[in-house]
Every structure is written in C-alpha cells, then in structure tokens.
Coordinates of C-alpha atoms in Angstrom, one line a residue:
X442 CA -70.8 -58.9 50.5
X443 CA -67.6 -60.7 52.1
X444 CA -64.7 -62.7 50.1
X445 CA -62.6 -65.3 51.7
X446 CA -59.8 -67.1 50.6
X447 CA -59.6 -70.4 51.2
X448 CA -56.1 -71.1 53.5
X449 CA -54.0 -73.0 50.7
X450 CA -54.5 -69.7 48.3
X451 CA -53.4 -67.9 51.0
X452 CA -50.3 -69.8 51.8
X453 CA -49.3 -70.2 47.8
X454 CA -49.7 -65.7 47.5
X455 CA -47.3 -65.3 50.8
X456 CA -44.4 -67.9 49.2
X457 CA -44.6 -66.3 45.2
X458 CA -44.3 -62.5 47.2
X459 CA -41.6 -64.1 49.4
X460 CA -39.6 -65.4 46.2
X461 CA -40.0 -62.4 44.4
X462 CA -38.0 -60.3 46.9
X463 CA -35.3 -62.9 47.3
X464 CA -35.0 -63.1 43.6
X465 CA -32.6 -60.3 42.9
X466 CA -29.7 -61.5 45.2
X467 CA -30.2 -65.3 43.7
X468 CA -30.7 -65.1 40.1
X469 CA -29.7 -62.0 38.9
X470 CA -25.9 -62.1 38.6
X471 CA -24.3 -59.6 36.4
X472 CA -21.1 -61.5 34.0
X473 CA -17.9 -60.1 34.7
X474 CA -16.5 -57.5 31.7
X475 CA -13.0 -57.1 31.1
X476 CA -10.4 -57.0 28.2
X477 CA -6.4 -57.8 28.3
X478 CA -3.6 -55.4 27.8
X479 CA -0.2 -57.1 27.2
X480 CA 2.8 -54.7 27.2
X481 CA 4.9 -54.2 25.1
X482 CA 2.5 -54.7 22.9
X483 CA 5.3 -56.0 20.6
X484 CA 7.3 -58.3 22.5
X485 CA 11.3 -59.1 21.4
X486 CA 12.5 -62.3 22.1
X487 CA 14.0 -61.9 26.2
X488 CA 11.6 -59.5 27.0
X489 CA 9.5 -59.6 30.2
X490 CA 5.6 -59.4 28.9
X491 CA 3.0 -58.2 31.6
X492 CA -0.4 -59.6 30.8
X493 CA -3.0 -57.2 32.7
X494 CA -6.7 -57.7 33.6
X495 CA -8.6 -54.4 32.8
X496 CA -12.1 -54.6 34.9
X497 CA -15.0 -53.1 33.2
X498 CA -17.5 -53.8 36.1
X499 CA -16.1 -55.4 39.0
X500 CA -13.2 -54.3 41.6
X501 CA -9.6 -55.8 40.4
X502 CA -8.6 -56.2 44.0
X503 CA -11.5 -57.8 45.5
X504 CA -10.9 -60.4 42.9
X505 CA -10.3 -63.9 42.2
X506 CA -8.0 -65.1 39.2
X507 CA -6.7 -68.0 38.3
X508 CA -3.1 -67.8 35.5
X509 CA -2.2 -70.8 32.9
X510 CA -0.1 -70.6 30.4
X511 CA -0.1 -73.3 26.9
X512 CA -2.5 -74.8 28.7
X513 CA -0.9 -75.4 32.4
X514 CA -1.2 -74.1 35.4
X515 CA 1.0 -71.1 36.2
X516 CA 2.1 -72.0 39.9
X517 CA 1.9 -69.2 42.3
X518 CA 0.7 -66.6 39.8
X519 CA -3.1 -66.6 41.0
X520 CA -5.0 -65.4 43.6
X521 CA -7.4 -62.3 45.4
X522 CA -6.0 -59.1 43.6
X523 CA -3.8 -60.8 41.1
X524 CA -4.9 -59.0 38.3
X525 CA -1.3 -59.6 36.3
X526 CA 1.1 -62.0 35.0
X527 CA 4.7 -61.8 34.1
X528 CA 6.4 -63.6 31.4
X529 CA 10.2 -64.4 31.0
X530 CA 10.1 -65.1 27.4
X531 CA 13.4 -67.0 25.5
X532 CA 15.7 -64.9 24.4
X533 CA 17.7 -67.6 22.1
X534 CA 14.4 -67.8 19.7
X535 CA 11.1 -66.3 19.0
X536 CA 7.7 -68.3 20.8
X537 CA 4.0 -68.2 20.6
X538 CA 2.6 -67.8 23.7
X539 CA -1.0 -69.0 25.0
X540 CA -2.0 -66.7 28.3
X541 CA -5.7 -67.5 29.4
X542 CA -6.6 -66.2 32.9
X543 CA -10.3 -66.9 34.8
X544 CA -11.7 -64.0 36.9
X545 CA -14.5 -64.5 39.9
X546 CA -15.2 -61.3 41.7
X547 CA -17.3 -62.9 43.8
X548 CA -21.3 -61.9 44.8
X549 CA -23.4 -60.5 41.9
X550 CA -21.2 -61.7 39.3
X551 CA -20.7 -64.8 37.8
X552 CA -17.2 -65.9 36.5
X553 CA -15.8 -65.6 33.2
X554 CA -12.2 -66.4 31.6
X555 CA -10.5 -65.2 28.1
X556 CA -7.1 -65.7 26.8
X557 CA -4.8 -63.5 24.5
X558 CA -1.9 -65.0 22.4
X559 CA 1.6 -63.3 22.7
X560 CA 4.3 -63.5 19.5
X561 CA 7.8 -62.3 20.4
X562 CA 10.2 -61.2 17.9
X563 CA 13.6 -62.3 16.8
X564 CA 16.6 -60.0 18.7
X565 CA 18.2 -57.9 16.6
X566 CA 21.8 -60.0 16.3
X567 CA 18.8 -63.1 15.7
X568 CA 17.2 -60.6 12.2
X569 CA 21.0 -60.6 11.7
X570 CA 21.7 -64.0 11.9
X571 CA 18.9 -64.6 9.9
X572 CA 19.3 -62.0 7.2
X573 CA 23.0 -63.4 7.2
X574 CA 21.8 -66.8 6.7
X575 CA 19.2 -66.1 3.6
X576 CA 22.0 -63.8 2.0
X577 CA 24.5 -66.9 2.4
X578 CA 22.1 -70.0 1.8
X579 CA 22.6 -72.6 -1.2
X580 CA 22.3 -75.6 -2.2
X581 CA 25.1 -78.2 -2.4
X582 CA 23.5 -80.7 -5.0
X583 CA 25.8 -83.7 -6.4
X584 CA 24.8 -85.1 -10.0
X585 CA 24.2 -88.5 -8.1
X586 CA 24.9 -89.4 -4.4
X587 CA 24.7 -93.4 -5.2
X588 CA 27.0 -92.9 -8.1
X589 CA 28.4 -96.6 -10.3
X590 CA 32.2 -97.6 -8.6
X591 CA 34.5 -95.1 -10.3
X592 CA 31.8 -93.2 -12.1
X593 CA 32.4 -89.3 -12.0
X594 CA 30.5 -87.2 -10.0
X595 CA 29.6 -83.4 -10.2
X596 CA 28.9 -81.7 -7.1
X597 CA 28.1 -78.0 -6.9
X598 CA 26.9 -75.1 -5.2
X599 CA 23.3 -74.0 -6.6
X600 CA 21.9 -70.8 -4.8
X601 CA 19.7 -67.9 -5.4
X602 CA 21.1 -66.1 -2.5
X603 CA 24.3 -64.7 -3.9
X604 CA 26.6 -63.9 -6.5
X605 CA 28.3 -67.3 -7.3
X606 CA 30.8 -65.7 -9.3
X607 CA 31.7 -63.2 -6.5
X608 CA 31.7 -66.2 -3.8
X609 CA 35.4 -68.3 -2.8
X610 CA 34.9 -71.9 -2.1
X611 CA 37.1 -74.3 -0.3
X612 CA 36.9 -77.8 -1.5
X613 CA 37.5 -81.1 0.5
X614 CA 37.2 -84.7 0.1
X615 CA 37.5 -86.8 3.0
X616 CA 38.9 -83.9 4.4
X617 CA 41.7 -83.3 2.3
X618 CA 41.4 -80.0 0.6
X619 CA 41.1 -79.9 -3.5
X620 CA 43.4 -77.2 -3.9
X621 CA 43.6 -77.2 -7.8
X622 CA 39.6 -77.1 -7.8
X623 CA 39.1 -73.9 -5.1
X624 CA 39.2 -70.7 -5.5
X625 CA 37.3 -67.3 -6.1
X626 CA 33.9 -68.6 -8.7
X627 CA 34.7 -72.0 -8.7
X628 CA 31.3 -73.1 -7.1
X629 CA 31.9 -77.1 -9.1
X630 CA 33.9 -80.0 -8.5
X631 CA 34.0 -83.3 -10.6
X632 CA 34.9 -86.3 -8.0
X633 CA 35.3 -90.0 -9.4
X634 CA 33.6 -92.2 -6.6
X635 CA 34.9 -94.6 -4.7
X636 CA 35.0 -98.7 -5.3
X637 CA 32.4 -100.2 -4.1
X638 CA 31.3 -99.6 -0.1
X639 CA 33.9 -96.7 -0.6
X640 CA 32.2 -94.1 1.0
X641 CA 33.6 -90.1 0.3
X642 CA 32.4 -87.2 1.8
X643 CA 32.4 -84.2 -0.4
X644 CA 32.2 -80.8 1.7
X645 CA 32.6 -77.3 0.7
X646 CA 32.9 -73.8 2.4
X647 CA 31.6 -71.0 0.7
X648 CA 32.4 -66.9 1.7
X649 CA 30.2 -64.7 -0.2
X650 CA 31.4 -61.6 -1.9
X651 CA 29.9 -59.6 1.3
X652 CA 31.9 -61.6 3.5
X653 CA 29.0 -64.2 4.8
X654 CA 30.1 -67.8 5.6
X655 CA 28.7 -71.4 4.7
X656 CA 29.6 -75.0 4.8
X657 CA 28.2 -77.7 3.7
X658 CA 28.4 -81.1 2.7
X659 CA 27.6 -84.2 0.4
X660 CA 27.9 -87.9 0.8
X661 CA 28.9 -90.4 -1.9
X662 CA 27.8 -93.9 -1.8
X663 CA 29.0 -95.6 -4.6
X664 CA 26.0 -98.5 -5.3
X665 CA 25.3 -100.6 -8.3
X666 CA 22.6 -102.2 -9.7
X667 CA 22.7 -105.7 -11.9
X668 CA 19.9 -105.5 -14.0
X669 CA 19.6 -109.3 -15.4
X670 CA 16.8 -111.0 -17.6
X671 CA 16.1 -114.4 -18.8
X672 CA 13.7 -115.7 -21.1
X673 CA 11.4 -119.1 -20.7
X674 CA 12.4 -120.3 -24.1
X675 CA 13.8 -123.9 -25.6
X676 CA 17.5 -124.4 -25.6
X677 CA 19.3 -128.0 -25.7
X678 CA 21.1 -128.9 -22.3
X679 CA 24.2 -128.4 -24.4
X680 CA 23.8 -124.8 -25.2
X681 CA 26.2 -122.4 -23.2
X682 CA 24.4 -119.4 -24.9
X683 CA 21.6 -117.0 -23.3
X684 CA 18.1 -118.3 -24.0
X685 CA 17.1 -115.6 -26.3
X686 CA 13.4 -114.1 -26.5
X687 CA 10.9 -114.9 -28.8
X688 CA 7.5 -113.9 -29.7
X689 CA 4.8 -114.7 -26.9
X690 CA 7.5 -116.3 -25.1
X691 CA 7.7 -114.7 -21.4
X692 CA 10.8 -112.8 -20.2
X693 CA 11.9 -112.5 -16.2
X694 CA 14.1 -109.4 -14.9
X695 CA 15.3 -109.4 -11.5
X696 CA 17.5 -106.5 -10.2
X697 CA 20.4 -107.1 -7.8
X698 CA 21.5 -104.1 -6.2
X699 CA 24.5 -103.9 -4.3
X700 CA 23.5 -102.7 -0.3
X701 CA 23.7 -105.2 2.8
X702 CA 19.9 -105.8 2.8
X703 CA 18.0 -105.4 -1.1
X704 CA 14.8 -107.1 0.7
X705 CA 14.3 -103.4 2.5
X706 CA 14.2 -101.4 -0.3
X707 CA 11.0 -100.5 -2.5
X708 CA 11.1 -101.5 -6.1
X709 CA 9.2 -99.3 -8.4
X710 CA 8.9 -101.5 -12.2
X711 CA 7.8 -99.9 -15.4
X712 CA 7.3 -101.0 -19.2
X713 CA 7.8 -98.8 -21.7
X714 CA 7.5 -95.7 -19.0
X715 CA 4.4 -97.0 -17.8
X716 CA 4.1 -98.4 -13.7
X717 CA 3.6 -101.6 -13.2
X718 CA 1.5 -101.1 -9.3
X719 CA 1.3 -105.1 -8.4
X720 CA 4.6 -105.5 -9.3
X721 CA 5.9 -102.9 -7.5
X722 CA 6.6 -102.6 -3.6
X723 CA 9.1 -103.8 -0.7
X724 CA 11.6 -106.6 -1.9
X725 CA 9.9 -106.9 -5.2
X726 CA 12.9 -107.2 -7.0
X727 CA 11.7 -109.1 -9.8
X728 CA 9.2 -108.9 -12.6
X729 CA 7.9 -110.9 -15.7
X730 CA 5.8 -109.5 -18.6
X731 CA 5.3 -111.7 -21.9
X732 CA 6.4 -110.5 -25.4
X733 CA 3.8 -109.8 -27.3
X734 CA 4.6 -108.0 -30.1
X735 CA 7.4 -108.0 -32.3
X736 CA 9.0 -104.8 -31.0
X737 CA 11.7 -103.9 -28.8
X738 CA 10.0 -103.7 -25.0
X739 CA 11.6 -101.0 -22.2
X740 CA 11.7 -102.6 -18.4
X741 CA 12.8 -100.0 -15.6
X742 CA 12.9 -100.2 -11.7
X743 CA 13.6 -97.1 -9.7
X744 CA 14.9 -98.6 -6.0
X745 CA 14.4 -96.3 -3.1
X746 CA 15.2 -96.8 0.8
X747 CA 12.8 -96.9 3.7
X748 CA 12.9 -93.2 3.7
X749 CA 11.9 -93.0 0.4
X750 CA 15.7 -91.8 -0.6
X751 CA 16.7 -92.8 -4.3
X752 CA 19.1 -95.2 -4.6
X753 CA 19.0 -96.2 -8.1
X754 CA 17.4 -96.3 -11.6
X755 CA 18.3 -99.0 -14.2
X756 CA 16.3 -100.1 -17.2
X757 CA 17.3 -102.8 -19.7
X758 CA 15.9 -103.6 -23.2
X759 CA 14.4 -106.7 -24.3
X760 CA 13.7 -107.6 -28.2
X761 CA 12.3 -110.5 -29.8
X762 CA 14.2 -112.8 -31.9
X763 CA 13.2 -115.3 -34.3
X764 CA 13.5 -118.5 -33.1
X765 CA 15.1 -121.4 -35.1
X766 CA 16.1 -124.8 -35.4
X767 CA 19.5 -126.9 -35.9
X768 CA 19.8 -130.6 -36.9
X769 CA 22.4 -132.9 -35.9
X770 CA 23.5 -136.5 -36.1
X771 CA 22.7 -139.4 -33.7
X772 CA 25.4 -142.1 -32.7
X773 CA 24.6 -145.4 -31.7
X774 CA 27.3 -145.1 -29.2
X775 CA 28.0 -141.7 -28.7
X776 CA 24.6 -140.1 -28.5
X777 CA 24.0 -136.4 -30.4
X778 CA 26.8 -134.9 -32.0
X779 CA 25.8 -131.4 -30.4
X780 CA 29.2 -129.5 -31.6
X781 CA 28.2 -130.0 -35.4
X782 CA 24.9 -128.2 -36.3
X783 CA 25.0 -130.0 -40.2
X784 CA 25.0 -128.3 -43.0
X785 CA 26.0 -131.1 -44.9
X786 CA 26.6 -134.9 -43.9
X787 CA 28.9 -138.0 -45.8
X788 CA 28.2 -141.5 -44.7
X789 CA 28.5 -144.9 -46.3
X790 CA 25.5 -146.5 -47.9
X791 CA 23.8 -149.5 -46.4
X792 CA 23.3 -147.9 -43.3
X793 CA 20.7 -145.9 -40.7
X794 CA 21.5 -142.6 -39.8
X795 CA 19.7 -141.2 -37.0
X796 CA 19.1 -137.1 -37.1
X797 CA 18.0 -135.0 -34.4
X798 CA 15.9 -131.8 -34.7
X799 CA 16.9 -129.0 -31.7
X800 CA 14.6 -126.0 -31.5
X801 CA 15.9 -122.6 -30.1
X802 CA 14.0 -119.9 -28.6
X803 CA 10.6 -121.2 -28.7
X804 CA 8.5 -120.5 -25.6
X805 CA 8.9 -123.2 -23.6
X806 CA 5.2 -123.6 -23.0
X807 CA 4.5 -124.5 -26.2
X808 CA 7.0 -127.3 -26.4
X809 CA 4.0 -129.7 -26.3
X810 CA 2.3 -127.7 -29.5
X811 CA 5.1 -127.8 -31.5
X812 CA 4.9 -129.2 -34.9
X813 CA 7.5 -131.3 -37.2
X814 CA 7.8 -131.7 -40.8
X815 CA 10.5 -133.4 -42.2
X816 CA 11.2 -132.9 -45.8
X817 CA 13.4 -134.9 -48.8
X818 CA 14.1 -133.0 -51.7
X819 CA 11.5 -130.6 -51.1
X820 CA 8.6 -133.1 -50.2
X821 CA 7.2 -133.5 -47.3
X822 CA 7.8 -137.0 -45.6
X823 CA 4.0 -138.1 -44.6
X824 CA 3.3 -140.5 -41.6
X825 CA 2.7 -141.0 -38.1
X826 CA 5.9 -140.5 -35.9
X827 CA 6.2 -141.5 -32.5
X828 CA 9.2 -139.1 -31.9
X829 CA 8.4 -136.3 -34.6
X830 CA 12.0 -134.4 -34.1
X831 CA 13.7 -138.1 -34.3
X832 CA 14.4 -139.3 -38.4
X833 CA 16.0 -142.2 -39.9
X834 CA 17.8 -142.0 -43.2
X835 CA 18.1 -145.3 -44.8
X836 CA 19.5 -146.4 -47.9
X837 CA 21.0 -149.8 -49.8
X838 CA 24.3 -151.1 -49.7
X839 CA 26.4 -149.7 -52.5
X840 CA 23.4 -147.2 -53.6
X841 CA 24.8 -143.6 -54.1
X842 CA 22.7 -140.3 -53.2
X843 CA 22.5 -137.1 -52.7
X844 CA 19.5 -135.7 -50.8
X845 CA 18.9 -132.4 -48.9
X846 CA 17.2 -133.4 -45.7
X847 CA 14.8 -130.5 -44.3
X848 CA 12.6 -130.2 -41.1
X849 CA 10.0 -127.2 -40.5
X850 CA 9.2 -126.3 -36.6
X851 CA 5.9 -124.7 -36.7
X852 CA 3.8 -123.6 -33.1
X853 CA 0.5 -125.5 -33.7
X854 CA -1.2 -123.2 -31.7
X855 CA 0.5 -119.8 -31.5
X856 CA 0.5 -119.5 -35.8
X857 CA 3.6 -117.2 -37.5
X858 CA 6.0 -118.7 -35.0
X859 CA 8.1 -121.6 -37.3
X860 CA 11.7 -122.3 -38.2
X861 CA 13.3 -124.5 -40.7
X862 CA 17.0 -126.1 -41.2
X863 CA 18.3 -128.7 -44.0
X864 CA 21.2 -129.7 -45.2
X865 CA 22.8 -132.0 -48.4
X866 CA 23.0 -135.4 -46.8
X867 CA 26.0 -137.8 -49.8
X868 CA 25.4 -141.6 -49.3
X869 CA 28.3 -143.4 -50.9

C-alpha cells in the first residue's frame, strides 16, 4: 500500500526542518557575565581609581564598551577592548562617584551593562582638619540678637568640644578689642546694644587649651516692639484719659515694631498662651478678642522675618474695669461744665438747672441699650424722657432745699454691667 503527501505538507515539513537548523545562530544568544573590580578598593580623596571589567564568558578585547560617569557620557573612554576606566578623583574633598559601563561582545551574546559606586576618603591633613575642627567647634549664642536700644546683652561661647576653662578668648566689638573682658576662661561678654538702627557686631576668637583656633561672630540689631491696645468703650469727647476696658466690651492690640518694612514680617498672636491661627500670618499686626470675663486676659505676638528668624516677643495685659458714670452741670451759654464732675452743687432758687449724665467705659455697642434712672432723695424719678441722661432741677423763687440728685446707668441687655453717681444739690 503507497502513502503520498499532498505538496503543501510537503512544503510546510521542508521550512519547520529548515528553521530548526537556523535556530541556534538566531535565537539562542547567551547574556554577557561579568563583575567590576575598582582598585584601590578604598579610594583617598586625589587618588586615581581604575574601574575594570572582569569577563566571565566573553573575550575582553573583542569587546564593545561604552563609560559614563553620574550619569554622562565619559568622552573618549569607550570603545573595542576598553575594558577600563580611570578616575581623577578631587583631592580638596571626598565624592560619591556613579561608574556604569555597557558591554556588547558581539555574535552569540546579547548586551548587558552594570554600574558600581566609588566613595573616596578624606586625605589625611583633610581627617586633621576635621578632627581639628570637632575638637575646636562651639557655639557663639547671644541672650538676644534683636535686643531693646540700650538693653544688655550676653554673648557667649557654648561648646561641648573643649575645655572652656582651659580655652583664651579674644573679644571684639566692632572691631575694637574688649581687653578688660579677654583672657584665659573668660568664654562671656555682657554688651549694651546700640540705639536704635545701631547695628554692633560682636566676634570672638577662641584657642583651645591644645592649641586649636576658632572665630566667630554675632550680630546685634537693636529692634523694638510698641505693643499698644485700645478699648471700644464710652468716653466724653472731653476726656484726655485712655478708654479703659470693661466687661464684654472689645479690646484691639496692634504691634508696631521698629524695621523699615513691618508688613513683611509674620505675626504669630496668642491669648492666655494659646494661638490664635486666623489671626496670625504676614502683616497681621493687629488683633481684637472681647472681654468676657472679669479676669485679667494675656495677649502675645511672636514677630519673625521671611526666613522665619525671630525678631521679637511682646505680650501686654489687659484687665477689666468697672465702668462708671459722672454728672455735670449744663449752661445755657456755655454748654457742659466738663472740668467739674459734681459732687455737690449751690445755685439760687427760682431757677432750671440742667444736669448731664457721662458714662465711662461701657462698651460702646451698647450705648443704644443703656438704661437711666434718675433718683431724688433716694426715689426713683418716674416718667417718659426724651433725653434719659438729660434732667432738669426746678424749684420756686425764694424756696430753700437740699436734695441729693442720683442717676443709675444700667446695660439693658448685658445685666451686672451698671454705675451710679449723685451728689447734694443746695437751692437757696
């Protein structure tokens, strides 16, 4: 019995045999092996580092590689057989240094890259210099470097590093050297600042008892900050006094520090130690809280430049007072006698005698809610007034009196808040 294959099976067995003898010089690529050496292995800084190629499977000079180094391009470096690369590393100050090199040997292998990291060492005179510097370092700290005009000023050498006592320090301000305040352990100096915009620079130099040397130095800028507050309360247009708290009344505090441009700096405002965030920020120089209780209130405001530098803290104390209320007399001609607040008042009889009641220190938005209550002797004077601070004293001709006038100011809406006056008004 015969077989035959039909042409097209014949045709697909010849191309599979022909693909499976081509297939080992097309797909089958073996990946290039190697590792890195870098000698030394542990660099100083200004040595010359060799980073070497070390083939595992592949000929190093029938090779292709290709050099960067920190990511760029080494120029020149690459090429067939240039299996190394040469570093000139600094020799003023220890680097990390990123070496990646790609390899292609060519037929049978496909490419492959890897990358090694080189540290390099400080010098020895650089460990010196640095062993020097942590044996000599301090701190030169001043007790506050935007000191009040003419406020004293500490400034002194705080380390860890040395023997204070052992150390000799040089003192100068603005250059002129503090002889009276150097010496062998004298590692403070007390410096009154400057007037205001006086700037002084306080430096020092400091040798060590083993013989290490340091300078450094301190500015003063003498700043101050006006802290000022104001209360929205009732005072006549006469009064030359401060318009003094009261109870719910609201208080205002702006600060006023002294620098070219206050609208640059950050305010940080807090009452009674707590912050006060929407208050707070660049050129808010001013706050307002309301007095609510009858205790004494604590407003602060840090002030800081735009690098977040301190500049200043001030804090000021605001109390509530009790307000009051004077009484004075009315002219026909000359208006209110504002310089007398009576305490007692002679007229003749047969007259009017207008009196005026002046309330201090109430919160001004409750002028409207305020409440008057005259009083005579003790009683209450009833009726409808169409100026309730405003009262007439009358009397007949030739009648003789004496009377002790009174008015209460009471806050109709905000109860506890009230103040009375009276004096002993003779009618003759």
């Amino acid at each position: 019995m015969k077989t035959y294959l039909q042409f097209g099976t014949i045709i697909r067995l010849l191309l599979t045999a022909g693909l499976l003898a081509m297939a080992p010089s097309v797909f089958s690529q073996s990946p290039a092996l190697f590792s890195l050496s870098v000698a030394p292995e542990l660099p100083v800084a200004g040595d010359t580092v060799t980073v070497s190629v070390v083939p595992a499977n592949f000929s190093a000079t029938t090779t292709m590689y290709t050099w960067s180094r920190d990511g760029l391009p080494v120029s020149g470096a690459g090429g067939l057989g240039r299996s190394a690369l040469s570093i000139s590393t600094d020799a003023n100050q220890s680097q990390i240094i990123q070496v990646r090199v790609a390899v292609d040997p060519g037929a049978g292998f496909s490419p492959a890259e890897q990358s090694t990291t080189i540290y390099t060492l400080p010098s020895p005179s650089q460990q010196q210099e640095v062993l020097s510097a942590l044996q000599s370092e301090f701190t030169l700290r001043a007790s506050d470097t935007n000191p009040a005009p003419g406020e004293t000023v500490t400034v002194e050498v705080v380390t860890f590093a040395f023997d204070k006592d052992a150390a000799s320090y040089q003192w100068y301000v603005n250059g002129a050297l503090q002889r009276s305040s150097s010496g062998r352990a004298q590692s403070r100096l007390s410096v009154a600042a400057g007037s205001e915009g006086e700037v002084k620079t306080v430096r020092v130099e400091v040798r060590t008892g083993s013989g290490e040397f340091r300078t450094k130095s301190v500015t003063l800028r003498p700043t101050s900050v006006a802290v000022y507050w104001w209360a929205e309360t009732l005072v006549p247009y006469w009064y030359k006094g401060k318009a003094l708290p009261s109870l719910n009344s609201r208080v205002n505090v702006i600060a006023l520090p002294s620098v070219p441009s206050p609208s640059l700096l950050t305010y940080r405002w807090e009452f009674n130690g707590g912050l006060i965030p929407q208050s707070s920020g660049l050129g808010k120089s001013t706050f307002s809280f309301g007095l609510n209780l009858p205790v004494e209130e604590r407003v602060s405001v840090t002030l800081k430049d735009a690098l977040g530098t301190l500049i200043k803290t001030a804090e000021v104390n605001v109390k509530p007072v009790s307000p009051t209320v004077g009484i004075y007399a009315v002219q026909p001609l000359r208006g209110i006698v504002y310089e007398n607040r009576l305490t007692d008042f002679s007229a003749p009889s047969g007259n009017s005698y207008d009196f005026l009641a002046v309330p201090f220190f109430f919160a001004r938005e409750r002028e409207q809610q305020l409440g008057y209550t005259w009083t005579l002797d003790g009683d209450a004077i009833v009726g409808t007034f169409a100026k309730p601070w405003l009262f007439t004293l009358t009397s007949n001709a030739g009648e003789v009196s004496l009377s002790r006038l009174g008015v209460a100011v009471t806050d109709l809406i905000k109860a506890g808040e009230r103040a009375s006056a009276s004096f002993e008004a003779s009618l003759r």
